[in-house]
Amino acid sequence: MTRISFAISLLYVLHCVTSSFAFVFEDCGSEVGKFTDIVISSCTTADEKCAVARGSEVSVVVKFVPNVDVSDVEAHAFGVILDVPVPFPLEKPKVCKEPSSGLKCPLKKDVEAEYKATFTVEKKAPALSVDVMWEFRNEKDEKIICIKFPAKIT
C-alpha cells in the first residue's frame, strides 16, 4: 500500500513540476478588444517558452473580437528586454491592406476576426530569450489587442 501511495505522490509532484514550466499568452493591455485564440507553428503552451529557430518560417494565427467597429488595423511587435519594449520591424504592419492576413476591414464590433501571417526568423538573429509583445492598434491608435508571451530564439 505504501508503494502505491508513494508512486501516486511522485506522479503528482512530477505533474506539478512539469506544469509549472508551461507558458500562457498574457493580455498586456488590450483596450478595445480581446484575443480568443492564438496558434504559433513553432511552439506549444506546454513548453516553458515559445521556441523559434533562426532561419525558420513561423506561422501565426490570432483570433480576436473587437468591442468597437474598426476601420484600420496596424500591427506592432516588440521584444521586451529588462522591462523595456524594443520594436521589432514588421514587413507588413498595415494588416488590412495585406490580402494574405485574412483581415477584411472594416471589422465589426463583437464579430470574431482571424489574422494569419508567416514570418521568417533571420539566421543572423541573436540566440536569446525574450518576452514578445504583439499589438494590433486601430485608426485611433487604441490597442485592439495586446499579447505577451515568453520566447526563445535558438
Tab-separated table of C-alpha atoms in Angstrom:
chain	number	residue	atom	x	y	z
A	1	MET	CA	0.000	0.000	0.000
A	2	THR	CA	2.813	2.426	0.786
A	3	ARG	CA	4.427	1.788	-2.626
A	4	ILE	CA	1.194	2.784	-4.360
A	5	SER	CA	0.874	5.901	-2.206
A	6	PHE	CA	4.500	6.793	-2.924
A	7	ALA	CA	4.026	6.254	-6.691
A	8	ILE	CA	0.884	8.402	-6.753
A	9	SER	CA	2.618	11.128	-4.746
A	10	LEU	CA	5.622	11.044	-7.073
A	11	LEU	CA	3.399	11.293	-10.157
A	12	TYR	CA	1.557	14.239	-8.622
A	13	VAL	CA	4.820	16.075	-7.836
A	14	LEU	CA	6.165	15.429	-11.350
A	15	HIS	CA	2.907	16.698	-12.848
A	16	CYS	CA	3.084	19.884	-10.749
A	17	VAL	CA	6.724	20.487	-11.655
A	18	THR	CA	6.217	19.979	-15.389
A	19	SER	CA	3.024	22.054	-15.356
A	20	SER	CA	4.907	24.951	-13.824
A	21	PHE	CA	7.094	25.150	-16.952
A	22	ALA	CA	4.138	25.838	-19.261
A	23	PHE	CA	3.640	29.382	-20.522
A	24	VAL	CA	0.489	31.331	-21.222
A	25	PHE	CA	-0.413	34.038	-23.697
A	26	GLU	CA	-0.937	37.039	-21.437
A	27	ASP	CA	-3.131	40.054	-22.145
A	28	CYS	CA	-0.822	43.067	-21.832
A	29	GLY	CA	-3.339	45.875	-22.029
A	30	SER	CA	-5.972	45.248	-24.695
A	31	GLU	CA	-8.201	48.324	-24.747
A	32	VAL	CA	-10.941	47.790	-27.332
A	33	GLY	CA	-10.989	44.035	-27.888
A	34	LYS	CA	-9.816	40.661	-26.634
A	35	PHE	CA	-7.938	37.759	-28.163
A	36	THR	CA	-9.733	34.426	-28.201
A	37	ASP	CA	-7.152	32.029	-29.674
A	38	ILE	CA	-3.503	32.055	-30.710
A	39	VAL	CA	-1.574	29.398	-32.607
A	40	ILE	CA	2.142	29.691	-33.363
A	41	SER	CA	3.508	26.882	-35.525
A	42	SER	CA	6.816	26.501	-33.720
A	43	CYS	CA	5.607	26.307	-30.144
A	44	THR	CA	3.195	24.742	-27.749
A	45	THR	CA	1.979	26.208	-24.473
A	46	ALA	CA	3.220	23.037	-22.744
A	47	ASP	CA	6.766	24.371	-23.267
A	48	GLU	CA	8.481	26.795	-20.905
A	49	LYS	CA	8.932	29.303	-23.744
A	50	CYS	CA	7.859	29.550	-27.357
A	51	ALA	CA	10.917	28.302	-29.248
A	52	VAL	CA	11.691	29.715	-32.688
A	53	ALA	CA	14.703	28.590	-34.674
A	54	ARG	CA	16.864	31.014	-36.598
A	55	GLY	CA	16.359	30.650	-40.334
A	56	SER	CA	12.895	29.099	-39.933
A	57	GLU	CA	9.449	30.195	-41.043
A	58	VAL	CA	6.879	30.686	-38.310
A	59	SER	CA	3.142	30.750	-38.987
A	60	VAL	CA	0.847	32.688	-36.667
A	61	VAL	CA	-2.943	32.695	-36.362
A	62	VAL	CA	-4.610	35.127	-33.960
A	63	LYS	CA	-8.363	35.185	-33.402
A	64	PHE	CA	-9.798	38.220	-31.665
A	65	VAL	CA	-13.017	40.138	-31.097
A	66	PRO	CA	-13.031	43.945	-31.242
A	67	ASN	CA	-15.581	45.601	-28.954
A	68	VAL	CA	-15.836	48.622	-31.280
A	69	ASP	CA	-16.100	48.968	-35.061
A	70	VAL	CA	-12.587	49.177	-36.547
A	71	SER	CA	-11.740	50.699	-39.923
A	72	ASP	CA	-7.976	50.037	-39.925
A	73	VAL	CA	-5.528	47.737	-38.103
A	74	GLU	CA	-1.795	48.209	-37.686
A	75	ALA	CA	0.421	45.542	-36.119
A	76	HIS	CA	3.284	46.328	-33.754
A	77	ALA	CA	5.758	43.840	-32.288
A	78	PHE	CA	8.275	44.321	-29.509
A	79	GLY	CA	10.919	42.345	-27.696
A	80	VAL	CA	10.790	43.210	-24.003
A	81	ILE	CA	14.298	43.263	-22.576
A	82	LEU	CA	14.784	44.359	-18.948
A	83	ASP	CA	11.193	45.678	-18.974
A	84	VAL	CA	11.944	47.919	-21.984
A	85	PRO	CA	9.921	47.244	-25.177
A	86	VAL	CA	12.270	47.249	-28.181
A	87	PRO	CA	10.390	47.463	-31.527
A	88	PHE	CA	10.707	44.573	-33.990
A	89	PRO	CA	10.441	45.830	-37.565
A	90	LEU	CA	7.480	44.270	-39.391
A	91	GLU	CA	7.452	43.988	-43.180
A	92	LYS	CA	3.688	44.463	-43.469
A	93	PRO	CA	2.284	46.304	-40.434
A	94	LYS	CA	-0.846	47.562	-42.279
A	95	VAL	CA	-2.656	44.246	-41.974
A	96	CYS	CA	-5.936	45.339	-43.599
A	97	LYS	CA	-4.052	46.168	-46.790
A	98	GLU	CA	-2.379	42.753	-46.870
A	99	PRO	CA	-4.655	40.175	-48.578
A	100	SER	CA	-2.837	37.204	-47.011
A	101	SER	CA	-3.591	38.468	-43.469
A	102	GLY	CA	-7.166	37.239	-43.653
A	103	LEU	CA	-8.484	40.515	-42.207
A	104	LYS	CA	-11.009	42.427	-44.233
A	105	CYS	CA	-11.584	45.899	-42.850
A	106	PRO	CA	-13.778	47.357	-41.561
A	107	LEU	CA	-14.061	44.951	-38.655
A	108	LYS	CA	-17.398	44.849	-36.881
A	109	LYS	CA	-17.937	45.188	-33.156
A	110	ASP	CA	-18.355	41.836	-31.363
A	111	VAL	CA	-17.564	39.790	-34.516
A	112	GLU	CA	-14.546	37.478	-34.320
A	113	ALA	CA	-11.733	38.249	-36.760
A	114	GLU	CA	-8.831	35.999	-37.740
A	115	TYR	CA	-5.340	37.239	-38.599
A	116	LYS	CA	-2.812	34.990	-40.356
A	117	ALA	CA	0.842	35.630	-41.080
A	118	THR	CA	4.086	33.839	-41.816
A	119	PHE	CA	7.403	35.280	-40.694
A	120	THR	CA	10.985	34.259	-41.352
A	121	VAL	CA	13.299	34.358	-38.359
A	122	GLU	CA	16.554	35.690	-39.751
A	123	LYS	CA	19.601	33.454	-39.451
A	124	LYS	CA	21.576	36.395	-38.058
A	125	ALA	CA	19.071	36.954	-35.218
A	126	PRO	CA	20.799	36.560	-31.850
A	127	ALA	CA	20.060	33.437	-29.827
A	128	LEU	CA	18.306	34.756	-26.732
A	129	SER	CA	15.274	34.560	-24.505
A	130	VAL	CA	12.874	37.483	-24.691
A	131	ASP	CA	9.270	38.338	-23.918
A	132	VAL	CA	7.410	39.089	-27.137
A	133	MET	CA	4.673	41.717	-27.088
A	134	TRP	CA	2.306	41.837	-30.075
A	135	GLU	CA	-0.264	44.610	-30.547
A	136	PHE	CA	-2.991	45.456	-33.030
A	137	ARG	CA	-3.902	49.155	-32.973
A	138	ASN	CA	-6.899	50.769	-34.635
A	139	GLU	CA	-7.189	54.032	-36.565
A	140	LYS	CA	-7.456	55.923	-33.232
A	141	ASP	CA	-4.196	54.318	-32.014
A	142	GLU	CA	-6.119	52.294	-29.394
A	143	LYS	CA	-4.865	48.802	-28.592
A	144	ILE	CA	-7.397	46.397	-30.023
A	145	ILE	CA	-5.374	43.544	-28.537
A	146	CYS	CA	-2.044	43.209	-26.787
A	147	ILE	CA	-0.497	39.762	-26.323
A	148	LYS	CA	2.667	38.959	-24.385
A	149	PHE	CA	4.481	35.630	-24.164
A	150	PRO	CA	7.963	34.285	-23.433
A	151	ALA	CA	10.034	33.219	-26.440
A	152	LYS	CA	13.431	31.718	-27.078
A	153	ILE	CA	15.323	32.206	-30.333
A	154	THR	CA	17.525	29.164	-30.903
